[in-house]
GROMACS .gro file of C-alpha atoms in nm:
model
  232
    1MET     CA    1   9.389  12.237   9.471
    2TYR     CA    2   9.639  12.135   9.159
    3GLY     CA    3   9.514  12.386   8.950
    4ARG     CA    4   9.641  12.673   9.184
    5LEU     CA    5   9.985  12.540   9.179
    6ARG     CA    6  10.273  12.773   9.051
    7PRO     CA    7  10.641  12.686   8.918
    8PRO     CA    8  10.854  12.726   9.217
    9PRO     CA    9  11.183  12.873   9.132
   10ALA     CA   10  11.413  12.645   8.881
   11ALA     CA   11  11.624  12.367   9.099
   12ARG     CA   12  11.995  12.385   9.046
   13ALA     CA   13  12.115  12.212   8.787
   14PRO     CA   14  12.441  12.118   8.585
   15ARG     CA   15  12.565  12.464   8.403
   16THR     CA   16  12.433  12.509   8.065
   17THR     CA   17  12.646  12.817   7.866
   18GLY     CA   18  12.563  13.054   7.568
   19THR     CA   19  12.242  13.061   7.397
   20PRO     CA   20  12.020  12.788   7.341
   21VAL     CA   21  11.991  12.664   6.962
   22PHE     CA   22  11.642  12.541   7.036
   23THR     CA   23  11.368  12.691   7.262
   24ALA     CA   24  11.051  12.497   7.233
   25ASP     CA   25  10.713  12.751   7.118
   26PHE     CA   26  10.477  12.502   7.105
   27THR     CA   27  10.261  12.742   6.935
   28SER     CA   28  10.480  12.744   6.613
   29THR     CA   29  10.368  12.509   6.308
   30ALA     CA   30  10.747  12.570   6.196
   31GLN     CA   31  10.887  12.407   6.488
   32TRP     CA   32  10.652  12.127   6.602
   33VAL     CA   33  10.429  11.911   6.389
   34ALA     CA   34  10.090  11.816   6.585
   35GLY     CA   35   9.907  11.468   6.589
   36ARG     CA   36  10.135  11.232   6.387
   37THR     CA   37  10.471  11.054   6.454
   38TRP     CA   38  10.662  10.776   6.265
   39ALA     CA   39  10.710  10.671   6.639
   40TYR     CA   40  10.367  10.502   6.598
   41PRO     CA   41  10.261  10.268   6.341
   42GLY     CA   42  10.197  10.404   5.983
   43GLY     CA   43  10.262  10.774   6.139
   44GLY     CA   44   9.943  10.731   6.388
   45PRO     CA   45   9.698  10.803   6.513
   46ILE     CA   46   9.683  10.478   6.716
   47ASN     CA   47   9.952  10.248   6.890
   48PRO     CA   48   9.734   9.950   7.051
   49GLY     CA   49  10.069   9.746   7.001
   50ASP     CA   50  10.251   9.968   7.286
   51ASP     CA   51   9.955   9.914   7.540
   52LYS     CA   52   9.826  10.271   7.475
   53LEU     CA   53   9.481  10.426   7.400
   54ASP     CA   54   9.588  10.711   7.223
   55HIS     CA   55   9.396  10.880   6.928
   56LEU     CA   56   9.651  11.152   6.817
   57VAL     CA   57   9.483  11.449   6.729
   58ALA     CA   58   9.582  11.775   6.598
   59ASP     CA   59   9.380  11.984   6.791
   60PRO     CA   60   9.610  12.271   6.902
   61SER     CA   61   9.420  12.311   7.251
   62TYR     CA   62   9.553  11.908   7.288
   63ALA     CA   63   9.918  12.036   7.333
   64ARG     CA   64  10.028  12.370   7.171
   65THR     CA   65   9.892  12.555   7.508
   66GLY     CA   66  10.175  12.404   7.691
   67THR     CA   67   9.904  12.169   7.851
   68PHE     CA   68   9.930  11.848   7.680
   69ARG     CA   69   9.548  11.670   7.723
   70ALA     CA   70   9.364  11.348   7.665
   71THR     CA   71   8.978  11.344   7.638
   72ARG     CA   72   8.776  11.010   7.671
   73ARG     CA   73   8.630  10.919   7.339
   74HIS     CA   74   8.297  10.695   7.271
   75ASP     CA   75   8.498  10.411   7.122
   76GLY     CA   76   8.707  10.341   7.400
   77LEU     CA   77   9.036  10.532   7.276
   78TRP     CA   78   9.159  10.895   7.401
   79ASN     CA   79   9.219  11.176   7.186
   80ALA     CA   80   9.542  11.296   7.307
   81GLY     CA   81   9.798  11.591   7.236
   82LEU     CA   82  10.146  11.515   7.070
   83LEU     CA   83  10.416  11.739   6.941
   84THR     CA   84  10.712  11.680   6.748
   85THR     CA   85  11.001  11.812   6.531
   86GLU     CA   86  11.004  11.544   6.285
   87GLY     CA   87  10.853  11.651   5.954
   88SER     CA   88  10.840  12.012   6.028
   89ALA     CA   89  10.935  12.299   5.875
   90GLU     CA   90  11.257  12.370   6.059
   91GLY     CA   91  11.319  12.009   6.142
   92PHE     CA   92  11.528  12.067   6.458
   93ALA     CA   93  11.734  11.753   6.602
   94LEU     CA   94  11.932  11.684   6.873
   95ARG     CA   95  12.263  11.534   6.822
   96THR     CA   96  12.533  11.377   7.026
   97GLY     CA   97  12.675  11.612   7.277
   98ASP     CA   98  12.336  11.795   7.347
   99VAL     CA   99  12.190  11.870   7.628
  100LEU     CA  100  11.793  11.926   7.699
  101THR     CA  101  11.658  12.114   7.991
  102ALA     CA  102  11.289  12.081   8.063
  103ARG     CA  103  11.006  12.183   8.349
  104VAL     CA  104  10.723  11.984   8.378
  105ARG     CA  105  10.425  11.943   8.629
  106LEU     CA  106  10.343  11.587   8.672
  107PRO     CA  107   9.989  11.471   8.604
  108VAL     CA  108   9.734  11.349   8.863
  109GLY     CA  109   9.523  11.112   8.760
  110ALA     CA  110   9.583  10.693   8.692
  111GLY     CA  111   9.634  10.585   8.315
  112ALA     CA  112   9.843  10.929   8.258
  113TRP     CA  113  10.154  10.881   8.095
  114PRO     CA  114  10.355  11.171   8.010
  115ALA     CA  115  10.686  11.143   7.834
  116ILE     CA  116  10.933  11.356   7.649
  117TRP     CA  117  11.156  11.146   7.401
  118THR     CA  118  11.342  11.136   7.044
  119TRP     CA  119  11.283  10.926   6.774
  120ARG     CA  120  11.440  10.917   6.436
  121ASP     CA  121  11.401  10.633   6.149
  122GLY     CA  122  11.256  10.372   6.391
  123ASP     CA  123  11.496  10.402   6.668
  124GLN     CA  124  11.717  10.648   6.828
  125GLU     CA  125  11.494  10.668   7.133
  126ILE     CA  126  11.616  10.824   7.436
  127ASP     CA  127  11.325  10.875   7.730
  128VAL     CA  128  11.396  11.234   7.904
  129PHE     CA  129  11.136  11.062   8.132
  130GLU     CA  130  10.855  10.884   8.135
  131TYR     CA  131  10.587  10.894   8.458
  132HIS     CA  132  10.313  10.680   8.579
  133PRO     CA  133  10.068  10.805   8.848
  134ASP     CA  134  10.032  10.475   8.988
  135ASN     CA  135  10.396  10.467   9.079
  136PRO     CA  136  10.359  10.834   9.247
  137ASP     CA  137  10.736  10.896   9.352
  138LEU     CA  138  10.884  10.732   9.042
  139LEU     CA  139  11.061  10.832   8.699
  140GLU     CA  140  11.139  10.623   8.443
  141LEU     CA  141  11.521  10.717   8.247
  142SER     CA  142  11.563  10.479   7.935
  143ASN     CA  143  11.855  10.465   7.677
  144ARG     CA  144  11.678  10.279   7.405
  145VAL     CA  145  11.952  10.331   7.151
  146ARG     CA  146  12.194  10.102   7.347
  147GLY     CA  147  12.015   9.942   7.598
  148GLY     CA  148  11.939  10.040   7.983
  149HIS     CA  149  11.655  10.152   8.205
  150HIS     CA  150  11.653  10.325   8.508
  151TYR     CA  151  11.371  10.385   8.805
  152HIS     CA  152  11.458  10.688   8.955
  153ARG     CA  153  11.252  10.763   9.316
  154ALA     CA  154  11.279  11.073   9.499
  155PRO     CA  155  11.043  11.240   9.801
  156SER     CA  156  11.052  11.558   9.545
  157ILE     CA  157  10.863  11.339   9.270
  158GLY     CA  158  10.489  11.344   9.323
  159PRO     CA  159  10.094  11.361   9.141
  160GLY     CA  160  10.072  11.768   9.047
  161ARG     CA  161  10.460  11.835   9.117
  162TRP     CA  162  10.664  12.058   8.921
  163ILE     CA  163  10.992  11.866   8.816
  164ASP     CA  164  11.344  11.969   8.651
  165LEU     CA  165  11.508  11.796   8.410
  166THR     CA  166  11.807  11.805   8.253
  167VAL     CA  167  11.957  11.532   8.012
  168GLU     CA  168  12.322  11.542   7.858
  169PHE     CA  169  12.376  11.316   7.557
  170GLY     CA  170  12.669  11.193   7.574
  171PRO     CA  171  12.862  10.964   7.334
  172ARG     CA  172  12.988  10.746   7.593
  173SER     CA  173  12.671  10.822   7.875
  174VAL     CA  174  12.333  10.939   7.870
  175VAL     CA  175  12.356  11.172   8.241
  176TRP     CA  176  11.987  11.289   8.378
  177TRP     CA  177  11.970  11.516   8.665
  178VAL     CA  178  11.600  11.553   8.821
  179ASN     CA  179  11.567  11.854   9.060
  180GLY     CA  180  11.927  11.952   9.041
  181GLU     CA  181  12.040  11.613   9.133
  182ARG     CA  182  12.246  11.364   8.944
  183ALA     CA  183  11.994  11.101   8.865
  184HIS     CA  184  12.113  10.870   8.622
  185ALA     CA  185  12.431  10.788   8.409
  186ASP     CA  186  12.413  10.468   8.220
  187ARG     CA  187  12.752  10.425   8.089
  188ARG     CA  188  12.627  10.345   7.721
  189GLY     CA  189  12.579  10.704   7.538
  190VAL     CA  190  12.445  10.734   7.220
  191GLY     CA  191  12.767  10.731   7.001
  192TRP     CA  192  12.904  10.968   6.837
  193ARG     CA  193  12.667  10.997   6.519
  194TRP     CA  194  12.344  11.001   6.709
  195ARG     CA  195  12.075  11.228   6.595
  196ALA     CA  196  11.717  11.248   6.637
  197TYR     CA  197  11.392  11.431   6.636
  198LEU     CA  198  11.193  11.555   6.970
  199ILE     CA  199  10.853  11.457   7.083
  200VAL     CA  200  10.676  11.586   7.382
  201ASN     CA  201  10.336  11.402   7.485
  202LEU     CA  202  10.051  11.264   7.698
  203SER     CA  203   9.991  10.871   7.663
  204VAL     CA  204   9.663  10.692   7.804
  205CYS     CA  205   9.757  10.349   7.949
  206ALA     CA  206   9.557  10.080   7.834
  207GLY     CA  207   9.569   9.894   8.162
  208HIS     CA  208   9.803   9.619   8.050
  209TYR     CA  209  10.157   9.732   8.213
  210HIS     CA  210  10.000  10.041   8.436
  211PRO     CA  211   9.625  10.119   8.522
  212ALA     CA  212   9.380  10.218   8.249
  213PRO     CA  213   9.182  10.552   8.383
  214GLU     CA  214   8.870  10.516   8.590
  215GLU     CA  215   8.584  10.477   8.432
  216HIS     CA  216   8.441  10.797   8.612
  217VAL     CA  217   8.736  10.988   8.443
  218SER     CA  218   8.723  11.226   8.118
  219GLU     CA  219   9.019  11.423   8.099
  220LEU     CA  220   9.406  11.429   8.170
  221SER     CA  221   9.674  11.630   8.138
  222TYR     CA  222  10.012  11.788   8.199
  223GLU     CA  223  10.229  12.101   8.190
  224VAL     CA  224  10.527  12.144   8.024
  225ALA     CA  225  10.644  12.481   8.119
  226GLY     CA  226  11.002  12.494   7.883
  227VAL     CA  227  11.196  12.289   7.704
  228GLN     CA  228  11.573  12.415   7.572
  229VAL     CA  229  11.839  12.247   7.413
  230TYR     CA  230  12.243  12.359   7.425
  231ARG     CA  231  12.492  12.254   7.186
  232ARG     CA  232  12.849  12.255   7.317
   0.00000   0.00000   0.00000
């Protein structure tokens, strides 16, 4: 049934003005690098210390269609899709004051760990969202630059559902909106000189903090219908 779902009309969110400075084109090899990130030890492909079964791959079918996939390997790991602007030809980076919008369809299977987040030089991480289907109505929203973690629950959040996200990376407060409603303002912000690359990926839980995939499951996925960044 989930394969037949269509994106609903975009929910009302804070007004963004002007032309976006960045519109994601996941097929673009100038915008995005696939299958590696310095957010993982040594640039990847694995990150077991973060309770992940990921084995990052550059295969375009794992991310560049807008469907981010993970498939079970024979060695116990999962081939997983990840795209980042870090190291790309264009090298787009978010900075203080930017507003990011995104539309995603959440995954269904236990063990899926989708996220949109930022990273640079071993730090500068803001989690636009993280999600685990074993907590079906909950998003995790985090500021790891200045500390702060928020659990946002809403009946509109659930496996297989489309959600609209908006995040303002303010110097004194990072503010998240979910489906047009203000979900959290951390009153910490990112400071005035913050700058970070963008990452979109699907990880797979190893089972320490959240359940790993059931043995009969061989593939997990979620969709990202659009990512834009507005600069004020």
